[in-house]
mmCIF file of C-alpha atoms in Angstrom:
data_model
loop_
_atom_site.group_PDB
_atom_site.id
_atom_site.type_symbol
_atom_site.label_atom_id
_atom_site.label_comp_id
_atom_site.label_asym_id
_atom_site.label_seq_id
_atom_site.Cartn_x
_atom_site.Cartn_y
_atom_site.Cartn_z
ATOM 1 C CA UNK C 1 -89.248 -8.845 -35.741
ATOM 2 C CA UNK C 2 -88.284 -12.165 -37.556
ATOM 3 C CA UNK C 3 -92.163 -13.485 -37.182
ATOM 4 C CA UNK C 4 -91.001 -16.634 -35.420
ATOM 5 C CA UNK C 5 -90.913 -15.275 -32.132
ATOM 6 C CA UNK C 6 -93.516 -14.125 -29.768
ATOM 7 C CA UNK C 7 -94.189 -13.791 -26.084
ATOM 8 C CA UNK C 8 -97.531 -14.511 -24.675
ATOM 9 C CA UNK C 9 -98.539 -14.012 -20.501
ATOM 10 C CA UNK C 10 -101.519 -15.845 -18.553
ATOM 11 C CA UNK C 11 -103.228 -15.550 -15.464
ATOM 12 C CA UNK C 12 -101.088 -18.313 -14.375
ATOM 13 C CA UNK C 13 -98.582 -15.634 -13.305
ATOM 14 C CA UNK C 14 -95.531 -16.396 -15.857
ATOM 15 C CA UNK C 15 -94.694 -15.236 -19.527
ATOM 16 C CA UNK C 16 -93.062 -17.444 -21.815
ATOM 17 C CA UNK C 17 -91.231 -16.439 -24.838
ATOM 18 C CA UNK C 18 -92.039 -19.128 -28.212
ATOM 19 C CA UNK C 19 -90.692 -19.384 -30.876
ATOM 20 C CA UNK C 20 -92.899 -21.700 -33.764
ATOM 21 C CA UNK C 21 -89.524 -23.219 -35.627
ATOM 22 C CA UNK C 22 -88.503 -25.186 -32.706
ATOM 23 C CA UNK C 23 -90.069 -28.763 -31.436
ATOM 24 C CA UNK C 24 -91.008 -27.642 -28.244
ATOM 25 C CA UNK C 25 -92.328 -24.017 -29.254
ATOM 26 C CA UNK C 26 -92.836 -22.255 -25.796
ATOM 27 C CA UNK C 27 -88.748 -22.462 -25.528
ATOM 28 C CA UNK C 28 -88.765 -20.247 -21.838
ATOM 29 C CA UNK C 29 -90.858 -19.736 -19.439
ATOM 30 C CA UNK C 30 -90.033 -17.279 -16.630
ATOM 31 C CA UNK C 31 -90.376 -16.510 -13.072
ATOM 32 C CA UNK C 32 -94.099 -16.033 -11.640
ATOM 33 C CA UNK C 33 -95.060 -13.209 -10.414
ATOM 34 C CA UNK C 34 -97.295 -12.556 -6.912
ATOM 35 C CA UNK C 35 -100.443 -11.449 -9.836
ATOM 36 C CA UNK C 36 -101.013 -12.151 -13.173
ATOM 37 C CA UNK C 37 -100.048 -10.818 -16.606
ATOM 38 C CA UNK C 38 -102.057 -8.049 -18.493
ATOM 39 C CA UNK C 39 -99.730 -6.900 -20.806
ATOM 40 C CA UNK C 40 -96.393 -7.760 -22.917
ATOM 41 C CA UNK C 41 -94.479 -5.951 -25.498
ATOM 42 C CA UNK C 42 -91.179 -6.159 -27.218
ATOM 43 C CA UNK C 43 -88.612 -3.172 -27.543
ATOM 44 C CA UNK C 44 -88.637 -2.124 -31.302
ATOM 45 C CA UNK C 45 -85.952 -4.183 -33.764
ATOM 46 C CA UNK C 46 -84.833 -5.961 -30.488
ATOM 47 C CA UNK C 47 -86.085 -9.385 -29.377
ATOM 48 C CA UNK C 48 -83.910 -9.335 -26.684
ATOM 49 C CA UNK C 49 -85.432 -6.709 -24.194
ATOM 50 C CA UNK C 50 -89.920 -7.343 -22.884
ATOM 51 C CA UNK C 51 -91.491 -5.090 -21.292
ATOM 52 C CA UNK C 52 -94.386 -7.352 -19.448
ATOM 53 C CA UNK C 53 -97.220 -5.718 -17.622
ATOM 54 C CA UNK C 54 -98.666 -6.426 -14.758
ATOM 55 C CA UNK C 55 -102.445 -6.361 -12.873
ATOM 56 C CA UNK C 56 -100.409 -5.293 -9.880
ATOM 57 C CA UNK C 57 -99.469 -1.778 -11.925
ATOM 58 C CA UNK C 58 -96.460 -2.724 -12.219
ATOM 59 C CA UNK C 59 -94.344 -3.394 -15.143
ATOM 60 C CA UNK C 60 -90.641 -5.096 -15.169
ATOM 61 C CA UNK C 61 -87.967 -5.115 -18.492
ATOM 62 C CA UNK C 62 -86.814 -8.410 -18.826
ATOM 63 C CA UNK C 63 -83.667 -9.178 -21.303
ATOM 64 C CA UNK C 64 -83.683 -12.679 -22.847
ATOM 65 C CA UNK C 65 -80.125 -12.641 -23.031
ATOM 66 C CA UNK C 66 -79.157 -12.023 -19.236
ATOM 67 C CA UNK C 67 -82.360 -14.047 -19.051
ATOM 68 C CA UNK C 68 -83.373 -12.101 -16.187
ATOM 69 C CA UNK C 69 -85.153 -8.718 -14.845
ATOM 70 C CA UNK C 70 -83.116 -5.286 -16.054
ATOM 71 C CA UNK C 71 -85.567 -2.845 -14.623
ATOM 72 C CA UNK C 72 -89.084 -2.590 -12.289
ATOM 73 C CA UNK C 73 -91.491 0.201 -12.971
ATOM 74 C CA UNK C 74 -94.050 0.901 -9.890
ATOM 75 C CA UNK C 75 -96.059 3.774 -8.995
ATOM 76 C CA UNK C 76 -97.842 3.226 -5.603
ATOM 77 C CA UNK C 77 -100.285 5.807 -6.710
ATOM 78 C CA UNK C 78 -101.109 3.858 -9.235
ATOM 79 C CA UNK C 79 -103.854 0.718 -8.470
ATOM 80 C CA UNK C 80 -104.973 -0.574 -11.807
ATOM 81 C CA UNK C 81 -104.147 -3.336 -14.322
ATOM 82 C CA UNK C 82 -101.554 -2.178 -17.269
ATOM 83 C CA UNK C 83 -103.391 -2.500 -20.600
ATOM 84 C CA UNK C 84 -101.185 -1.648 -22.978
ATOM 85 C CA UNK C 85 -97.354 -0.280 -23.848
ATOM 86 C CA UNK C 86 -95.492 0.785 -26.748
ATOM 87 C CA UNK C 87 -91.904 1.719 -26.519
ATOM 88 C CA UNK C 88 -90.507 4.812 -28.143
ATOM 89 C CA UNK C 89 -88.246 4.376 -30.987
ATOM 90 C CA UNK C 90 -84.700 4.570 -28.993
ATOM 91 C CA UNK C 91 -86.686 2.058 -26.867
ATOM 92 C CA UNK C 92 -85.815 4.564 -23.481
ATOM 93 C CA UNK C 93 -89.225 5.664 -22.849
ATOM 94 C CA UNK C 94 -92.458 3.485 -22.264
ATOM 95 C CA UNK C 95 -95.779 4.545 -22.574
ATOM 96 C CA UNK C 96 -98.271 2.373 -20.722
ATOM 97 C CA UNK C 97 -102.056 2.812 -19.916
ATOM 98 C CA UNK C 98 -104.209 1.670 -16.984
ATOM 99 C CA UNK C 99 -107.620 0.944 -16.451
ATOM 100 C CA UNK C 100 -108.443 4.687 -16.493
ATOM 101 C CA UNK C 101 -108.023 7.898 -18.512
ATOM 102 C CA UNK C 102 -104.047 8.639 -18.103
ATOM 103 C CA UNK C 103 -101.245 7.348 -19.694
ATOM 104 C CA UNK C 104 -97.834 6.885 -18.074
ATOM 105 C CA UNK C 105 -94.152 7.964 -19.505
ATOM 106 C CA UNK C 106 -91.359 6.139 -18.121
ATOM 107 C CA UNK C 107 -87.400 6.228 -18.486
ATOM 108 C CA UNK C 108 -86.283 2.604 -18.812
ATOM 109 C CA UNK C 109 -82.419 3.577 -17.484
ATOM 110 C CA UNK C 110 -83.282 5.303 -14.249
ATOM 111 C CA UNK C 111 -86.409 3.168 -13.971
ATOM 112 C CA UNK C 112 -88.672 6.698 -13.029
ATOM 113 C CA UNK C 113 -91.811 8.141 -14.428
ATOM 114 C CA UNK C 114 -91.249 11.808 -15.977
ATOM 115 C CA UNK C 115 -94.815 12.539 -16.904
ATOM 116 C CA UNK C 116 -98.133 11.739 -16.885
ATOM 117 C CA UNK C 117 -100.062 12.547 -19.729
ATOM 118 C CA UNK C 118 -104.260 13.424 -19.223
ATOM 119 C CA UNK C 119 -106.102 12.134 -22.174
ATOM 120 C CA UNK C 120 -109.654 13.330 -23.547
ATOM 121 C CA UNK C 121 -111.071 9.999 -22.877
ATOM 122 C CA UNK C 122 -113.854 9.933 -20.790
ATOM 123 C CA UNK C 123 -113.653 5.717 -20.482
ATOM 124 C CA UNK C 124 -110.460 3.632 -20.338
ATOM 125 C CA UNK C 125 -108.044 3.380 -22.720
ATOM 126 C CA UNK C 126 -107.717 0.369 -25.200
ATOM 127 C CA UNK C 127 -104.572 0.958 -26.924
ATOM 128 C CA UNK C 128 -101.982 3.439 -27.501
ATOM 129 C CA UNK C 129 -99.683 3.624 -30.184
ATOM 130 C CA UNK C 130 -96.684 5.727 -31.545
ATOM 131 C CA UNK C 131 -96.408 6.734 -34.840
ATOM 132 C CA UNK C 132 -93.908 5.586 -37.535
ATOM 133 C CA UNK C 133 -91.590 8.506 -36.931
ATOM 134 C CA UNK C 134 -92.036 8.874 -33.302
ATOM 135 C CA UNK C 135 -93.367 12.065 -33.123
ATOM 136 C CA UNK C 136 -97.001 11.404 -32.067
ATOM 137 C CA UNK C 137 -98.760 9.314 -29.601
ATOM 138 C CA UNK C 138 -102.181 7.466 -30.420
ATOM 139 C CA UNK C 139 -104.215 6.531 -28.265
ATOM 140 C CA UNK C 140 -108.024 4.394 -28.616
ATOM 141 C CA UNK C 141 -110.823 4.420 -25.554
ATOM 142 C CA UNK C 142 -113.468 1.955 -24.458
ATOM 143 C CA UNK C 143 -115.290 5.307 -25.132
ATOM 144 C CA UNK C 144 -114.731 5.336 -28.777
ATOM 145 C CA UNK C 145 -112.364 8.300 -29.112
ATOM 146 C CA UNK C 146 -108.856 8.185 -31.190
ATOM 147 C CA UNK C 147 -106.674 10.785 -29.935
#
């Protein structure tokens, strides 16, 4: 990323993408949605593709330059608030975590999950995290563990 740009989401139900070189920084803001915002994320070496998260479960891939929604992610098994995402390094797959002990794969193109992967945490999970190659996934609980 260039530094400049950033996206930040509220409780007031939108996400809005700034940028600090221009006058009037928060340059979009974009559609509400029904809850509010728990988590955002870029797609590596592209500012033009979010994924935001949402306290619904849900999680939608917005592109800045159709400036619209590309994909929805839901699971209706799944209840709680998304806390975090990383993207792989093709930026296909998304990992996101909940308010619980699992952490979710998804395939951006046919907008599915493929897997499900069962931590050792015993206590939510706080972040998650790829490594610099790809090959591993990193993950932080509330319950102190780095896995």
């Amino acid at each position: 990323m260039d530094g400049n740009i950033f996206v930040s989401g509220s409780s007031d139900l939108a996400f809005r993408v700034w940028d600090i070189r221009m006058k009037k920084a928060a340059f979009r803001a974009f559609e509400k949605n029904k809850c509010g915002i728990s988590a955002v994320r870029f797609m590596p070496d592209n500012l033009n593709t979010i994924a935001v998260g949402y306290e619904d479960s849900s999680i939608k891939i917005w592109d800045l330059r159709a400036l619209g929604k590309v994909a929805k992610l839901t699971d209706d098994n799944c209840i709680e608030s998304v806390q975090m995402m990383v993207f792989s390094n093709s930026g296909r797959i998304l990992f996101s975590s909940y308010q619980n002990t699992k952490i979710h794969m998804w395939d951006i193109l046919t907008e599915s999950k493929i897997g499900v992967i069962e931590s050792v945490h015993t206590d939510l999970i706080r972040s998650i995290s790829l490594s610099e190659d790809g090959s591993q996934l990193i993950s932080a609980g509330k319950d102190g563990l780095i896995a």
